[in-house]
């Protein structure tokens, strides 16, 4: 889910007409599903880009001509967690955008700066129809003020059930990105790192202030190059292991469980790491952990793009990529709680849907041929693997 950015770039969404062709059907036994437990913790702060911000903000954005040094209030301390997290996400945005433009070799990001009447603002950057990238969005937002009670209930779920309705002071910041390459052999990437604070509802004085970190990075290819997937997961594991060796297996499973398309009985992609509501560790440690994860995006992903962006491909392989992009759309519109919350509360539609690809495809009863490269990808999405 995107932050409430004032995007003026067109977020066109084209449905390609299917080309009828006979496809071999999978026999009933060909993709046997191994047993696994699905315990998704869906949350309005989960999506790309920056759903933490999207769910908290109902007010309309105001376009700004210049990028401020900070979106925090003038009296904010530069040593606070808020200030250091803002610096981290803005550095990450600059680093990722520079790497994306360099890989493309010509296209540049359109930037929109916006502010929010209630407090804060953000920077949205979108690149479309480049040589390498079909669509790439990298957004940051830093917003604060008072969230309406329905946003608080959506943000906290069952934890908010005992609170009486009332406005809730909040702070939310995040960097979020979805990168869709043109070449079907180059995978899509999603990452999102965010920090959230709430005070007690105004009618519950004395309750403790709450804070948490969330985020993750996940890979969604149309074709499996095992060395690429292993490289990607190895970088995620390395970032996690610097803080706690239990992080990678825990957050890898969390990622597999969250990006589950229930009506398809498959995952959106090949996973990575995902976490949310994380506040059971030292705050400084979690800030450093989120920073390490954000800094790992470029080394985890860009070497894969450099290897795959110029590979020749067929029309049929492009069609398969479009079908997998359709799965991406299905998850975001049907299951991503941040997206559905934004749609239900009248949020800015271009911001909400910035994560969607320019093009996608649906075919009736499509099944890949057993043993094909397409079949292998589908099998891995149905039966998550341990890649390292």
mmCIF file of C-alpha atoms in Angstrom:
data_model
loop_
_atom_site.group_PDB
_atom_site.id
_atom_site.type_symbol
_atom_site.label_atom_id
_atom_site.label_comp_id
_atom_site.label_asym_id
_atom_site.label_seq_id
_atom_site.Cartn_x
_atom_site.Cartn_y
_atom_site.Cartn_z
ATOM 1 C CA UNK A 1 0.000 0.000 0.000
ATOM 2 C CA UNK A 2 1.396 3.369 -0.878
ATOM 3 C CA UNK A 3 1.710 6.372 1.360
ATOM 4 C CA UNK A 4 -0.794 9.135 0.627
ATOM 5 C CA UNK A 5 1.452 10.647 -2.006
ATOM 6 C CA UNK A 6 0.330 13.294 -4.451
ATOM 7 C CA UNK A 7 1.140 11.242 -7.522
ATOM 8 C CA UNK A 8 0.215 12.867 -10.777
ATOM 9 C CA UNK A 9 1.905 10.254 -12.936
ATOM 10 C CA UNK A 10 -0.651 8.079 -14.656
ATOM 11 C CA UNK A 11 -1.090 4.693 -13.066
ATOM 12 C CA UNK A 12 -2.729 3.103 -16.073
ATOM 13 C CA UNK A 13 -3.800 -0.491 -15.778
ATOM 14 C CA UNK A 14 -4.261 -2.475 -18.972
ATOM 15 C CA UNK A 15 -5.853 -5.887 -19.251
ATOM 16 C CA UNK A 16 -4.349 -7.732 -22.193
ATOM 17 C CA UNK A 17 -6.777 -9.852 -24.158
ATOM 18 C CA UNK A 18 -5.967 -13.531 -23.866
ATOM 19 C CA UNK A 19 -4.754 -15.351 -26.937
ATOM 20 C CA UNK A 20 -6.609 -18.663 -27.088
ATOM 21 C CA UNK A 21 -4.295 -21.611 -27.383
ATOM 22 C CA UNK A 22 -4.601 -25.176 -26.184
ATOM 23 C CA UNK A 23 -2.703 -25.724 -22.971
ATOM 24 C CA UNK A 24 -1.852 -29.109 -21.477
ATOM 25 C CA UNK A 25 -3.680 -29.557 -18.200
ATOM 26 C CA UNK A 26 -2.024 -30.656 -15.002
ATOM 27 C CA UNK A 27 -3.155 -34.086 -13.896
ATOM 28 C CA UNK A 28 -4.752 -34.067 -10.463
ATOM 29 C CA UNK A 29 -1.675 -35.526 -8.828
ATOM 30 C CA UNK A 30 0.952 -33.382 -10.527
ATOM 31 C CA UNK A 31 1.160 -30.582 -7.962
ATOM 32 C CA UNK A 32 0.604 -32.365 -4.692
ATOM 33 C CA UNK A 33 0.444 -29.831 -1.906
ATOM 34 C CA UNK A 34 2.514 -30.624 1.119
ATOM 35 C CA UNK A 35 0.843 -29.832 4.401
ATOM 36 C CA UNK A 36 1.655 -26.524 6.017
ATOM 37 C CA UNK A 37 0.021 -24.179 8.492
ATOM 38 C CA UNK A 38 -1.263 -20.851 7.244
ATOM 39 C CA UNK A 39 -1.485 -18.369 10.074
ATOM 40 C CA UNK A 40 -1.396 -15.008 8.324
ATOM 41 C CA UNK A 41 -1.416 -11.940 10.540
ATOM 42 C CA UNK A 42 -2.954 -9.553 8.106
ATOM 43 C CA UNK A 43 -2.766 -5.972 9.148
ATOM 44 C CA UNK A 44 -3.461 -2.646 7.463
ATOM 45 C CA UNK A 45 0.199 -1.758 7.863
ATOM 46 C CA UNK A 46 1.425 -4.627 5.699
ATOM 47 C CA UNK A 47 1.385 -3.546 2.129
ATOM 48 C CA UNK A 48 3.402 -1.833 -0.486
ATOM 49 C CA UNK A 49 4.000 0.900 -0.457
ATOM 50 C CA UNK A 50 3.734 2.229 3.130
ATOM 51 C CA UNK A 51 0.374 1.003 4.259
ATOM 52 C CA UNK A 52 1.196 2.109 7.789
ATOM 53 C CA UNK A 53 0.789 5.630 6.554
ATOM 54 C CA UNK A 54 -2.132 4.933 4.237
ATOM 55 C CA UNK A 55 -4.370 3.530 6.941
ATOM 56 C CA UNK A 56 -3.747 6.408 9.313
ATOM 57 C CA UNK A 57 -4.377 9.277 6.922
ATOM 58 C CA UNK A 58 -7.744 10.302 5.553
ATOM 59 C CA UNK A 59 -6.969 13.962 4.817
ATOM 60 C CA UNK A 60 -6.150 15.035 1.280
ATOM 61 C CA UNK A 61 -2.594 15.949 0.372
ATOM 62 C CA UNK A 62 -1.339 19.341 -0.766
ATOM 63 C CA UNK A 63 1.293 19.414 -3.564
ATOM 64 C CA UNK A 64 4.488 21.241 -2.664
ATOM 65 C CA UNK A 65 7.059 22.855 -4.961
ATOM 66 C CA UNK A 66 10.120 22.074 -2.857
ATOM 67 C CA UNK A 67 11.431 19.142 -0.855
ATOM 68 C CA UNK A 68 11.918 20.081 2.815
ATOM 69 C CA UNK A 69 14.931 19.002 4.858
ATOM 70 C CA UNK A 70 12.547 17.297 7.281
ATOM 71 C CA UNK A 71 8.814 16.675 7.601
ATOM 72 C CA UNK A 72 8.999 16.789 11.399
ATOM 73 C CA UNK A 73 7.979 19.759 13.487
ATOM 74 C CA UNK A 74 10.557 22.512 13.924
ATOM 75 C CA UNK A 75 11.176 21.722 17.589
ATOM 76 C CA UNK A 76 11.897 18.024 16.969
ATOM 77 C CA UNK A 77 15.201 16.635 18.172
ATOM 78 C CA UNK A 78 17.544 15.336 15.471
ATOM 79 C CA UNK A 79 18.553 12.513 17.820
ATOM 80 C CA UNK A 80 15.019 11.157 18.293
ATOM 81 C CA UNK A 81 13.939 7.819 16.836
ATOM 82 C CA UNK A 82 11.487 9.690 14.626
ATOM 83 C CA UNK A 83 14.199 11.926 13.157
ATOM 84 C CA UNK A 84 16.693 9.110 12.627
ATOM 85 C CA UNK A 85 14.064 6.897 11.013
ATOM 86 C CA UNK A 86 13.102 9.714 8.642
ATOM 87 C CA UNK A 87 16.743 10.184 7.668
ATOM 88 C CA UNK A 88 17.086 6.437 7.074
ATOM 89 C CA UNK A 89 14.060 6.137 4.810
ATOM 90 C CA UNK A 90 14.965 9.211 2.792
ATOM 91 C CA UNK A 91 18.523 7.916 2.327
ATOM 92 C CA UNK A 92 17.074 4.552 1.260
ATOM 93 C CA UNK A 93 14.780 6.244 -1.258
ATOM 94 C CA UNK A 94 17.709 8.140 -2.787
ATOM 95 C CA UNK A 95 19.911 5.042 -2.936
ATOM 96 C CA UNK A 96 17.287 2.779 -4.508
ATOM 97 C CA UNK A 97 16.160 5.407 -7.035
ATOM 98 C CA UNK A 98 19.748 6.040 -8.122
ATOM 99 C CA UNK A 99 20.310 2.302 -8.606
ATOM 100 C CA UNK A 100 17.052 1.908 -10.556
ATOM 101 C CA UNK A 101 17.881 4.796 -12.885
ATOM 102 C CA UNK A 102 21.415 3.504 -13.430
ATOM 103 C CA UNK A 103 20.114 0.039 -14.331
ATOM 104 C CA UNK A 104 17.622 1.545 -16.779
ATOM 105 C CA UNK A 105 20.199 3.722 -18.508
ATOM 106 C CA UNK A 106 17.906 6.566 -19.518
ATOM 107 C CA UNK A 107 14.551 6.835 -17.758
ATOM 108 C CA UNK A 108 14.229 9.010 -14.667
ATOM 109 C CA UNK A 109 11.804 9.200 -11.769
ATOM 110 C CA UNK A 110 9.013 11.750 -11.653
ATOM 111 C CA UNK A 111 8.947 13.228 -8.159
ATOM 112 C CA UNK A 112 5.956 14.645 -6.306
ATOM 113 C CA UNK A 113 6.376 16.307 -2.909
ATOM 114 C CA UNK A 114 3.276 16.701 -0.792
ATOM 115 C CA UNK A 115 2.264 17.883 2.645
ATOM 116 C CA UNK A 116 -0.624 16.960 4.890
ATOM 117 C CA UNK A 117 -2.727 19.565 6.702
ATOM 118 C CA UNK A 118 -2.681 17.537 9.910
ATOM 119 C CA UNK A 119 1.114 17.320 9.954
ATOM 120 C CA UNK A 120 3.977 15.910 7.900
ATOM 121 C CA UNK A 121 4.196 14.937 4.258
ATOM 122 C CA UNK A 122 6.053 12.755 1.817
ATOM 123 C CA UNK A 123 7.955 12.288 -1.423
ATOM 124 C CA UNK A 124 6.619 10.017 -4.150
ATOM 125 C CA UNK A 125 8.775 8.914 -7.069
ATOM 126 C CA UNK A 126 7.502 6.913 -10.042
ATOM 127 C CA UNK A 127 9.341 5.733 -13.163
ATOM 128 C CA UNK A 128 7.272 4.269 -16.015
ATOM 129 C CA UNK A 129 7.967 2.783 -19.456
ATOM 130 C CA UNK A 130 11.729 2.798 -19.205
ATOM 131 C CA UNK A 131 14.118 0.513 -21.054
ATOM 132 C CA UNK A 132 14.277 -1.924 -18.109
ATOM 133 C CA UNK A 133 11.368 -0.953 -15.871
ATOM 134 C CA UNK A 134 7.703 -1.184 -16.751
ATOM 135 C CA UNK A 135 6.862 0.644 -13.539
ATOM 136 C CA UNK A 136 8.886 1.475 -10.439
ATOM 137 C CA UNK A 137 7.601 3.365 -7.431
ATOM 138 C CA UNK A 138 9.666 4.401 -4.394
ATOM 139 C CA UNK A 139 7.793 6.465 -1.815
ATOM 140 C CA UNK A 140 8.488 7.905 1.624
ATOM 141 C CA UNK A 141 6.074 9.501 4.036
ATOM 142 C CA UNK A 142 6.269 11.012 7.503
ATOM 143 C CA UNK A 143 2.853 11.931 8.881
ATOM 144 C CA UNK A 144 1.400 12.658 12.300
ATOM 145 C CA UNK A 145 -1.623 14.132 13.978
ATOM 146 C CA UNK A 146 -4.838 12.492 15.146
ATOM 147 C CA UNK A 147 -6.263 9.410 13.477
ATOM 148 C CA UNK A 148 -10.001 8.733 13.459
ATOM 149 C CA UNK A 149 -11.244 5.833 15.602
ATOM 150 C CA UNK A 150 -11.918 3.563 12.599
ATOM 151 C CA UNK A 151 -8.292 3.905 11.524
ATOM 152 C CA UNK A 152 -7.119 3.022 15.032
ATOM 153 C CA UNK A 153 -9.335 -0.063 15.106
ATOM 154 C CA UNK A 154 -8.050 -1.143 11.693
ATOM 155 C CA UNK A 155 -4.466 -0.557 12.765
ATOM 156 C CA UNK A 156 -4.681 -2.529 16.002
ATOM 157 C CA UNK A 157 -7.352 -5.112 15.180
ATOM 158 C CA UNK A 158 -8.439 -7.165 18.176
ATOM 159 C CA UNK A 159 -6.100 -5.199 20.437
ATOM 160 C CA UNK A 160 -8.335 -2.143 20.006
ATOM 161 C CA UNK A 161 -11.595 -3.920 20.879
ATOM 162 C CA UNK A 162 -11.644 -2.730 24.487
ATOM 163 C CA UNK A 163 -10.983 0.927 23.656
ATOM 164 C CA UNK A 164 -13.872 3.341 23.540
ATOM 165 C CA UNK A 165 -14.191 5.264 20.270
ATOM 166 C CA UNK A 166 -12.124 8.418 20.215
ATOM 167 C CA UNK A 167 -9.399 10.166 18.212
ATOM 168 C CA UNK A 168 -5.912 8.740 18.683
ATOM 169 C CA UNK A 169 -2.695 10.773 18.343
ATOM 170 C CA UNK A 170 -0.294 8.994 15.985
ATOM 171 C CA UNK A 171 3.012 9.185 14.133
ATOM 172 C CA UNK A 172 3.713 7.035 11.077
ATOM 173 C CA UNK A 173 6.677 6.979 8.720
ATOM 174 C CA UNK A 174 7.869 4.561 6.080
ATOM 175 C CA UNK A 175 9.660 3.864 2.834
ATOM 176 C CA UNK A 176 7.859 1.617 0.379
ATOM 177 C CA UNK A 177 8.559 0.373 -3.112
ATOM 178 C CA UNK A 178 7.346 -1.969 -5.828
ATOM 179 C CA UNK A 179 9.603 -2.520 -8.859
ATOM 180 C CA UNK A 180 8.164 -4.202 -11.969
ATOM 181 C CA UNK A 181 10.744 -4.940 -14.716
ATOM 182 C CA UNK A 182 9.781 -5.514 -18.342
ATOM 183 C CA UNK A 183 11.792 -8.682 -18.959
ATOM 184 C CA UNK A 184 9.919 -11.810 -17.756
ATOM 185 C CA UNK A 185 13.217 -13.268 -16.508
ATOM 186 C CA UNK A 186 13.758 -10.277 -14.194
ATOM 187 C CA UNK A 187 11.734 -10.558 -10.954
ATOM 188 C CA UNK A 188 9.476 -8.001 -9.322
ATOM 189 C CA UNK A 189 10.584 -6.693 -5.925
ATOM 190 C CA UNK A 190 8.563 -5.237 -3.070
ATOM 191 C CA UNK A 191 10.006 -3.697 0.092
ATOM 192 C CA UNK A 192 8.539 -1.633 2.903
ATOM 193 C CA UNK A 193 10.048 -0.471 6.206
ATOM 194 C CA UNK A 194 8.010 1.578 8.655
ATOM 195 C CA UNK A 195 7.825 2.952 12.175
ATOM 196 C CA UNK A 196 4.559 3.728 13.980
ATOM 197 C CA UNK A 197 3.613 5.359 17.273
ATOM 198 C CA UNK A 198 0.247 5.887 18.925
ATOM 199 C CA UNK A 199 -0.719 7.561 22.155
ATOM 200 C CA UNK A 200 -3.689 6.386 24.153
ATOM 201 C CA UNK A 201 -7.146 7.321 22.864
ATOM 202 C CA UNK A 202 -8.177 10.695 24.238
ATOM 203 C CA UNK A 203 -10.786 9.093 26.488
ATOM 204 C CA UNK A 204 -8.273 6.654 28.019
ATOM 205 C CA UNK A 205 -5.806 8.843 29.953
ATOM 206 C CA UNK A 206 -2.825 7.169 31.504
ATOM 207 C CA UNK A 207 -2.560 4.308 29.032
ATOM 208 C CA UNK A 208 0.978 3.717 27.780
ATOM 209 C CA UNK A 209 2.227 5.020 24.463
ATOM 210 C CA UNK A 210 2.725 2.282 21.889
ATOM 211 C CA UNK A 211 5.385 1.987 19.180
ATOM 212 C CA UNK A 212 6.347 -0.699 16.699
ATOM 213 C CA UNK A 213 8.410 -1.412 13.609
ATOM 214 C CA UNK A 214 7.302 -3.350 10.556
ATOM 215 C CA UNK A 215 8.444 -4.202 7.074
ATOM 216 C CA UNK A 216 10.059 -6.697 4.786
ATOM 217 C CA UNK A 217 11.499 -7.397 1.358
ATOM 218 C CA UNK A 218 10.089 -10.076 -0.964
ATOM 219 C CA UNK A 219 10.818 -11.384 -4.459
ATOM 220 C CA UNK A 220 8.191 -12.231 -7.097
ATOM 221 C CA UNK A 221 9.708 -13.826 -10.223
ATOM 222 C CA UNK A 222 7.907 -15.329 -13.190
ATOM 223 C CA UNK A 223 10.742 -17.825 -13.752
ATOM 224 C CA UNK A 224 13.022 -19.465 -11.225
ATOM 225 C CA UNK A 225 16.769 -19.035 -11.502
ATOM 226 C CA UNK A 226 17.787 -20.870 -8.392
ATOM 227 C CA UNK A 227 21.067 -18.999 -7.987
ATOM 228 C CA UNK A 228 19.130 -15.705 -8.029
ATOM 229 C CA UNK A 229 16.643 -16.816 -5.376
ATOM 230 C CA UNK A 230 19.433 -18.194 -3.194
ATOM 231 C CA UNK A 231 21.378 -14.948 -3.531
ATOM 232 C CA UNK A 232 18.316 -12.908 -2.577
ATOM 233 C CA UNK A 233 17.510 -15.021 0.475
ATOM 234 C CA UNK A 234 21.168 -15.131 1.519
ATOM 235 C CA UNK A 235 21.288 -11.342 1.687
ATOM 236 C CA UNK A 236 18.095 -11.302 3.780
ATOM 237 C CA UNK A 237 19.538 -13.925 6.122
ATOM 238 C CA UNK A 238 22.806 -12.027 6.451
ATOM 239 C CA UNK A 239 20.958 -8.862 7.466
ATOM 240 C CA UNK A 240 18.885 -10.793 10.010
ATOM 241 C CA UNK A 241 21.796 -12.765 11.455
ATOM 242 C CA UNK A 242 23.593 -9.579 12.475
ATOM 243 C CA UNK A 243 20.875 -9.084 15.082
ATOM 244 C CA UNK A 244 19.355 -12.464 15.930
ATOM 245 C CA UNK A 245 19.844 -15.844 14.211
ATOM 246 C CA UNK A 246 16.172 -16.596 14.895
ATOM 247 C CA UNK A 247 15.027 -13.628 12.798
ATOM 248 C CA UNK A 248 15.471 -15.090 9.315
ATOM 249 C CA UNK A 249 13.546 -18.368 9.794
ATOM 250 C CA UNK A 250 10.839 -16.562 11.754
ATOM 251 C CA UNK A 251 10.420 -13.698 9.282
ATOM 252 C CA UNK A 252 10.792 -15.954 6.224
ATOM 253 C CA UNK A 253 7.837 -18.055 7.378
ATOM 254 C CA UNK A 254 5.894 -14.930 8.258
ATOM 255 C CA UNK A 255 6.463 -13.705 4.699
ATOM 256 C CA UNK A 256 5.325 -17.003 3.165
ATOM 257 C CA UNK A 257 2.194 -16.948 5.320
ATOM 258 C CA UNK A 258 1.281 -13.323 4.718
ATOM 259 C CA UNK A 259 1.560 -13.256 0.905
ATOM 260 C CA UNK A 260 -0.860 -16.153 0.537
ATOM 261 C CA UNK A 261 -3.621 -15.922 -2.083
ATOM 262 C CA UNK A 262 -6.298 -17.982 -0.415
ATOM 263 C CA UNK A 263 -8.624 -18.379 -3.407
ATOM 264 C CA UNK A 264 -5.673 -19.665 -5.502
ATOM 265 C CA UNK A 265 -4.069 -21.692 -2.695
ATOM 266 C CA UNK A 266 -0.676 -20.290 -3.632
ATOM 267 C CA UNK A 267 1.731 -17.541 -2.651
ATOM 268 C CA UNK A 268 2.276 -14.370 -4.611
ATOM 269 C CA UNK A 269 5.960 -15.131 -5.097
ATOM 270 C CA UNK A 270 9.036 -16.756 -3.573
ATOM 271 C CA UNK A 271 9.108 -14.825 -0.338
ATOM 272 C CA UNK A 272 11.832 -13.100 1.593
ATOM 273 C CA UNK A 273 11.298 -11.620 5.045
ATOM 274 C CA UNK A 274 8.291 -9.922 6.638
ATOM 275 C CA UNK A 275 7.526 -8.680 10.162
ATOM 276 C CA UNK A 276 5.064 -6.352 11.849
ATOM 277 C CA UNK A 277 4.084 -5.054 15.306
ATOM 278 C CA UNK A 278 7.699 -5.608 16.345
ATOM 279 C CA UNK A 279 8.339 -3.976 19.726
ATOM 280 C CA UNK A 280 9.496 -6.829 21.940
ATOM 281 C CA UNK A 281 13.169 -5.892 21.497
ATOM 282 C CA UNK A 282 15.183 -2.805 22.349
ATOM 283 C CA UNK A 283 14.017 0.175 20.274
ATOM 284 C CA UNK A 284 17.551 1.133 19.235
ATOM 285 C CA UNK A 285 18.221 -2.428 18.118
ATOM 286 C CA UNK A 286 15.086 -2.510 15.985
ATOM 287 C CA UNK A 287 15.937 0.844 14.411
ATOM 288 C CA UNK A 288 19.350 -0.546 13.464
ATOM 289 C CA UNK A 289 17.736 -3.741 12.179
ATOM 290 C CA UNK A 290 15.266 -1.855 9.952
ATOM 291 C CA UNK A 291 18.165 0.260 8.653
ATOM 292 C CA UNK A 292 20.218 -2.837 7.824
ATOM 293 C CA UNK A 293 17.275 -4.401 5.978
ATOM 294 C CA UNK A 294 16.648 -1.250 3.933
ATOM 295 C CA UNK A 295 20.344 -0.996 3.097
ATOM 296 C CA UNK A 296 20.248 -4.615 1.871
ATOM 297 C CA UNK A 297 17.689 -3.960 -0.885
ATOM 298 C CA UNK A 298 20.137 -2.880 -3.591
ATOM 299 C CA UNK A 299 22.748 -5.638 -3.065
ATOM 300 C CA UNK A 300 19.982 -8.273 -2.843
ATOM 301 C CA UNK A 301 18.167 -7.216 -6.001
ATOM 302 C CA UNK A 302 20.212 -5.203 -8.498
ATOM 303 C CA UNK A 303 22.759 -7.968 -9.284
ATOM 304 C CA UNK A 304 19.794 -10.139 -10.353
ATOM 305 C CA UNK A 305 18.442 -7.367 -12.588
ATOM 306 C CA UNK A 306 21.831 -6.839 -14.223
ATOM 307 C CA UNK A 307 22.017 -10.553 -15.078
ATOM 308 C CA UNK A 308 18.467 -10.899 -16.426
ATOM 309 C CA UNK A 309 17.333 -7.559 -17.871
ATOM 310 C CA UNK A 310 18.693 -8.171 -21.397
ATOM 311 C CA UNK A 311 17.945 -11.874 -21.807
ATOM 312 C CA UNK A 312 15.924 -12.695 -24.954
ATOM 313 C CA UNK A 313 12.399 -13.970 -24.343
ATOM 314 C CA UNK A 314 9.415 -15.218 -26.316
ATOM 315 C CA UNK A 315 5.868 -13.934 -26.567
ATOM 316 C CA UNK A 316 4.694 -16.954 -24.559
ATOM 317 C CA UNK A 317 7.157 -16.168 -21.768
ATOM 318 C CA UNK A 318 5.910 -12.590 -21.648
ATOM 319 C CA UNK A 319 2.345 -13.886 -21.401
ATOM 320 C CA UNK A 320 3.311 -16.025 -18.396
ATOM 321 C CA UNK A 321 4.819 -12.979 -16.697
ATOM 322 C CA UNK A 322 1.523 -11.164 -17.332
ATOM 323 C CA UNK A 323 -0.412 -14.032 -15.743
ATOM 324 C CA UNK A 324 1.783 -13.880 -12.639
ATOM 325 C CA UNK A 325 1.283 -10.115 -12.546
ATOM 326 C CA UNK A 326 -2.422 -10.923 -12.429
ATOM 327 C CA UNK A 327 -1.774 -12.842 -9.201
ATOM 328 C CA UNK A 328 0.018 -9.787 -7.865
ATOM 329 C CA UNK A 329 -3.063 -7.675 -8.576
ATOM 330 C CA UNK A 330 -5.374 -10.245 -6.987
ATOM 331 C CA UNK A 331 -3.449 -10.302 -3.726
ATOM 332 C CA UNK A 332 -3.209 -6.527 -3.455
ATOM 333 C CA UNK A 333 -6.873 -5.862 -4.232
ATOM 334 C CA UNK A 334 -8.454 -8.816 -2.418
ATOM 335 C CA UNK A 335 -6.259 -9.563 0.610
ATOM 336 C CA UNK A 336 -4.034 -6.604 1.339
ATOM 337 C CA UNK A 337 -5.826 -4.881 4.204
ATOM 338 C CA UNK A 338 -4.041 -1.593 3.653
ATOM 339 C CA UNK A 339 -5.311 -1.410 0.084
ATOM 340 C CA UNK A 340 -8.885 -2.326 0.956
ATOM 341 C CA UNK A 341 -8.868 0.136 3.878
ATOM 342 C CA UNK A 342 -7.748 2.940 1.583
ATOM 343 C CA UNK A 343 -10.438 2.113 -0.962
ATOM 344 C CA UNK A 344 -13.157 2.010 1.699
ATOM 345 C CA UNK A 345 -12.180 5.313 3.296
ATOM 346 C CA UNK A 346 -11.951 7.397 0.130
ATOM 347 C CA UNK A 347 -8.187 7.662 -0.125
ATOM 348 C CA UNK A 348 -6.382 8.962 -3.209
ATOM 349 C CA UNK A 349 -6.794 6.232 -5.816
ATOM 350 C CA UNK A 350 -3.490 6.836 -7.659
ATOM 351 C CA UNK A 351 -1.613 6.496 -4.384
ATOM 352 C CA UNK A 352 -3.480 3.385 -3.306
ATOM 353 C CA UNK A 353 -2.903 1.588 -6.614
ATOM 354 C CA UNK A 354 0.668 2.698 -7.314
ATOM 355 C CA UNK A 355 1.929 -0.808 -6.545
ATOM 356 C CA UNK A 356 -0.011 -2.359 -9.427
ATOM 357 C CA UNK A 357 1.782 -3.134 -12.704
ATOM 358 C CA UNK A 358 0.962 -1.293 -15.918
ATOM 359 C CA UNK A 359 -0.188 -4.531 -17.533
ATOM 360 C CA UNK A 360 -1.521 -7.890 -16.357
ATOM 361 C CA UNK A 361 -3.327 -10.853 -17.860
ATOM 362 C CA UNK A 362 -6.000 -13.400 -16.977
ATOM 363 C CA UNK A 363 -6.735 -16.542 -18.962
ATOM 364 C CA UNK A 364 -9.607 -18.886 -18.296
ATOM 365 C CA UNK A 365 -8.501 -22.102 -16.545
ATOM 366 C CA UNK A 366 -4.842 -21.657 -17.415
ATOM 367 C CA UNK A 367 -2.576 -24.507 -16.302
ATOM 368 C CA UNK A 368 1.093 -24.824 -17.242
ATOM 369 C CA UNK A 369 2.458 -28.052 -18.686
ATOM 370 C CA UNK A 370 3.773 -30.389 -16.015
ATOM 371 C CA UNK A 371 7.563 -30.210 -15.755
ATOM 372 C CA UNK A 372 7.787 -26.884 -17.611
ATOM 373 C CA UNK A 373 9.599 -23.859 -16.186
ATOM 374 C CA UNK A 374 6.228 -22.221 -15.597
ATOM 375 C CA UNK A 375 5.025 -25.311 -13.707
ATOM 376 C CA UNK A 376 8.135 -25.183 -11.499
ATOM 377 C CA UNK A 377 7.367 -21.606 -10.512
ATOM 378 C CA UNK A 378 3.767 -22.466 -9.665
ATOM 379 C CA UNK A 379 4.882 -25.476 -7.624
ATOM 380 C CA UNK A 380 7.225 -23.261 -5.591
ATOM 381 C CA UNK A 381 4.389 -20.796 -4.964
ATOM 382 C CA UNK A 382 2.104 -23.598 -3.775
ATOM 383 C CA UNK A 383 4.806 -25.376 -1.742
ATOM 384 C CA UNK A 384 7.185 -22.811 -0.194
ATOM 385 C CA UNK A 385 10.819 -23.937 -0.192
ATOM 386 C CA UNK A 386 13.804 -23.379 2.033
ATOM 387 C CA UNK A 387 16.195 -21.755 -0.425
ATOM 388 C CA UNK A 388 19.274 -21.640 1.781
#
